[in-house]
PDB file of C-alpha atoms in Angstrom:
ATOM      1  CA  UNK A   1      -5.992  24.650  24.421  1.00  0.00           C
ATOM      2  CA  UNK A   2      -3.817  27.894  24.027  1.00  0.00           C
ATOM      3  CA  UNK A   3      -1.347  28.804  26.928  1.00  0.00           C
ATOM      4  CA  UNK A   4      -3.029  31.481  29.869  1.00  0.00           C
ATOM      5  CA  UNK A   5      -1.852  34.977  29.389  1.00  0.00           C
ATOM      6  CA  UNK A   6      -1.532  37.555  31.891  1.00  0.00           C
ATOM      7  CA  UNK A   7      -3.779  40.613  31.547  1.00  0.00           C
ATOM      8  CA  UNK A   8      -3.148  43.796  33.523  1.00  0.00           C
ATOM      9  CA  UNK A   9      -6.739  45.484  34.645  1.00  0.00           C
ATOM     10  CA  UNK A  10      -7.134  48.837  36.337  1.00  0.00           C
ATOM     11  CA  UNK A  11     -10.238  48.784  38.696  1.00  0.00           C
ATOM     12  CA  UNK A  12     -10.852  51.790  40.636  1.00  0.00           C
ATOM     13  CA  UNK A  13      -7.602  53.196  40.468  1.00  0.00           C
ATOM     14  CA  UNK A  14      -5.739  49.865  41.368  1.00  0.00           C
ATOM     15  CA  UNK A  15      -4.010  47.594  39.169  1.00  0.00           C
ATOM     16  CA  UNK A  16      -4.794  43.749  38.987  1.00  0.00           C
ATOM     17  CA  UNK A  17      -2.890  41.140  37.153  1.00  0.00           C
ATOM     18  CA  UNK A  18      -5.439  38.326  36.138  1.00  0.00           C
ATOM     19  CA  UNK A  19      -4.704  35.036  34.041  1.00  0.00           C
ATOM     20  CA  UNK A  20      -6.843  34.451  31.362  1.00  0.00           C
ATOM     21  CA  UNK A  21      -6.940  32.265  28.161  1.00  0.00           C
ATOM     22  CA  UNK A  22      -6.224  34.734  25.162  1.00  0.00           C
ATOM     23  CA  UNK A  23      -9.476  34.114  23.548  1.00  0.00           C
ATOM     24  CA  UNK A  24     -11.303  35.386  26.610  1.00  0.00           C
ATOM     25  CA  UNK A  25      -9.032  38.539  26.870  1.00  0.00           C
ATOM     26  CA  UNK A  26     -11.626  40.815  25.409  1.00  0.00           C
ATOM     27  CA  UNK A  27     -14.421  39.817  27.490  1.00  0.00           C
ATOM     28  CA  UNK A  28     -12.138  40.143  30.669  1.00  0.00           C
ATOM     29  CA  UNK A  29     -11.398  43.565  29.908  1.00  0.00           C
ATOM     30  CA  UNK A  30     -14.906  44.456  29.033  1.00  0.00           C
ATOM     31  CA  UNK A  31     -16.025  43.004  32.340  1.00  0.00           C
ATOM     32  CA  UNK A  32     -13.291  44.746  34.234  1.00  0.00           C
ATOM     33  CA  UNK A  33     -14.259  48.230  32.364  1.00  0.00           C
ATOM     34  CA  UNK A  34     -17.792  47.646  33.579  1.00  0.00           C
ATOM     35  CA  UNK A  35     -16.963  46.769  36.934  1.00  0.00           C
ATOM     36  CA  UNK A  36     -14.864  49.970  37.147  1.00  0.00           C
ATOM     37  CA  UNK A  37     -17.403  52.019  35.667  1.00  0.00           C
ATOM     38  CA  UNK A  38     -19.942  50.703  38.226  1.00  0.00           C
ATOM     39  CA  UNK A  39     -17.705  51.016  41.212  1.00  0.00           C
ATOM     40  CA  UNK A  40     -16.786  54.802  40.181  1.00  0.00           C
ATOM     41  CA  UNK A  41     -20.472  55.561  40.005  1.00  0.00           C
ATOM     42  CA  UNK A  42     -21.232  53.977  43.384  1.00  0.00           C
ATOM     43  CA  UNK A  43     -18.134  55.830  44.792  1.00  0.00           C
ATOM     44  CA  UNK A  44     -19.092  59.205  43.237  1.00  0.00           C
ATOM     45  CA  UNK A  45     -22.591  58.883  44.582  1.00  0.00           C
ATOM     46  CA  UNK A  46     -21.189  59.494  48.167  1.00  0.00           C
ATOM     47  CA  UNK A  47     -23.631  56.965  49.577  1.00  0.00           C
ATOM     48  CA  UNK A  48     -21.148  54.312  50.079  1.00  0.00           C
ATOM     49  CA  UNK A  49     -17.421  54.628  51.699  1.00  0.00           C
ATOM     50  CA  UNK A  50     -14.808  52.106  51.519  1.00  0.00           C
ATOM     51  CA  UNK A  51     -13.221  49.932  48.696  1.00  0.00           C
ATOM     52  CA  UNK A  52     -14.611  46.743  50.069  1.00  0.00           C
ATOM     53  CA  UNK A  53     -18.244  48.225  50.437  1.00  0.00           C
ATOM     54  CA  UNK A  54     -18.225  49.738  47.111  1.00  0.00           C
ATOM     55  CA  UNK A  55     -16.917  46.484  45.405  1.00  0.00           C
ATOM     56  CA  UNK A  56     -19.794  44.704  47.367  1.00  0.00           C
ATOM     57  CA  UNK A  57     -22.396  47.029  46.166  1.00  0.00           C
ATOM     58  CA  UNK A  58     -21.159  46.808  42.596  1.00  0.00           C
ATOM     59  CA  UNK A  59     -21.363  42.960  42.736  1.00  0.00           C
ATOM     60  CA  UNK A  60     -24.793  43.184  44.045  1.00  0.00           C
ATOM     61  CA  UNK A  61     -25.695  45.794  41.169  1.00  0.00           C
ATOM     62  CA  UNK A  62     -24.193  43.834  38.514  1.00  0.00           C
ATOM     63  CA  UNK A  63     -25.571  40.523  39.596  1.00  0.00           C
ATOM     64  CA  UNK A  64     -29.255  42.262  39.940  1.00  0.00           C
ATOM     65  CA  UNK A  65     -28.681  43.729  36.322  1.00  0.00           C
ATOM     66  CA  UNK A  66     -27.664  40.158  35.148  1.00  0.00           C
ATOM     67  CA  UNK A  67     -30.783  38.426  36.888  1.00  0.00           C
ATOM     68  CA  UNK A  68     -33.276  40.779  35.869  1.00  0.00           C
ATOM     69  CA  UNK A  69     -32.385  41.374  32.463  1.00  0.00           C
ATOM     70  CA  UNK A  70     -32.364  38.151  30.919  1.00  0.00           C
ATOM     71  CA  UNK A  71     -35.092  36.156  32.036  1.00  0.00           C
ATOM     72  CA  UNK A  72     -36.044  34.685  28.693  1.00  0.00           C
ATOM     73  CA  UNK A  73     -32.537  33.577  28.037  1.00  0.00           C
ATOM     74  CA  UNK A  74     -31.818  30.896  30.592  1.00  0.00           C
ATOM     75  CA  UNK A  75     -29.242  29.291  28.963  1.00  0.00           C
ATOM     76  CA  UNK A  76     -27.438  32.475  28.289  1.00  0.00           C
ATOM     77  CA  UNK A  77     -28.047  33.562  31.982  1.00  0.00           C
ATOM     78  CA  UNK A  78     -26.382  30.119  33.090  1.00  0.00           C
ATOM     79  CA  UNK A  79     -23.185  30.929  30.979  1.00  0.00           C
ATOM     80  CA  UNK A  80     -23.226  34.421  32.391  1.00  0.00           C
ATOM     81  CA  UNK A  81     -23.257  33.213  35.850  1.00  0.00           C
ATOM     82  CA  UNK A  82     -20.379  30.648  35.017  1.00  0.00           C
ATOM     83  CA  UNK A  83     -18.429  33.366  33.569  1.00  0.00           C
ATOM     84  CA  UNK A  84     -19.024  35.719  36.494  1.00  0.00           C
ATOM     85  CA  UNK A  85     -18.224  32.992  39.050  1.00  0.00           C
ATOM     86  CA  UNK A  86     -14.936  32.258  37.206  1.00  0.00           C
ATOM     87  CA  UNK A  87     -13.911  36.040  37.206  1.00  0.00           C
ATOM     88  CA  UNK A  88     -14.895  36.365  40.721  1.00  0.00           C
ATOM     89  CA  UNK A  89     -12.484  33.372  41.697  1.00  0.00           C
ATOM     90  CA  UNK A  90      -9.776  35.255  39.523  1.00  0.00           C
ATOM     91  CA  UNK A  91     -10.074  38.606  41.135  1.00  0.00           C
ATOM     92  CA  UNK A  92     -10.284  36.923  44.599  1.00  0.00           C
ATOM     93  CA  UNK A  93      -6.854  35.340  43.759  1.00  0.00           C
ATOM     94  CA  UNK A  94      -5.416  38.431  41.988  1.00  0.00           C
ATOM     95  CA  UNK A  95      -6.426  40.328  45.436  1.00  0.00           C
ATOM     96  CA  UNK A  96      -4.840  37.477  47.585  1.00  0.00           C
ATOM     97  CA  UNK A  97      -1.716  37.879  45.635  1.00  0.00           C
ATOM     98  CA  UNK A  98      -1.640  41.610  45.512  1.00  0.00           C
ATOM     99  CA  UNK A  99      -2.138  41.840  49.554  1.00  0.00           C
ATOM    100  CA  UNK A 100       0.799  39.509  49.889  1.00  0.00           C
TER     101      UNK A 100
END
């Protein structure tokens, strides 16, 4: 197993450093770009104020997309759920470390 590396992600004008296996770097960066785009869309709509609320709405939107878009691929859906859960844990850790 390869050594984890630290990846710097930019989400809604903030920088987060997240550790991940080298082979997952591309997926992590793609997920961060998707999250950033979703959060920016929500913020720009003007209907939701506050980064925390924007993040929750983005998480709900992405989860809904995931759950409704892949009914026939339950195995892939389970893998995606596990990946999202892992990413959420990593982001939570990064947020805790960032806040002090």
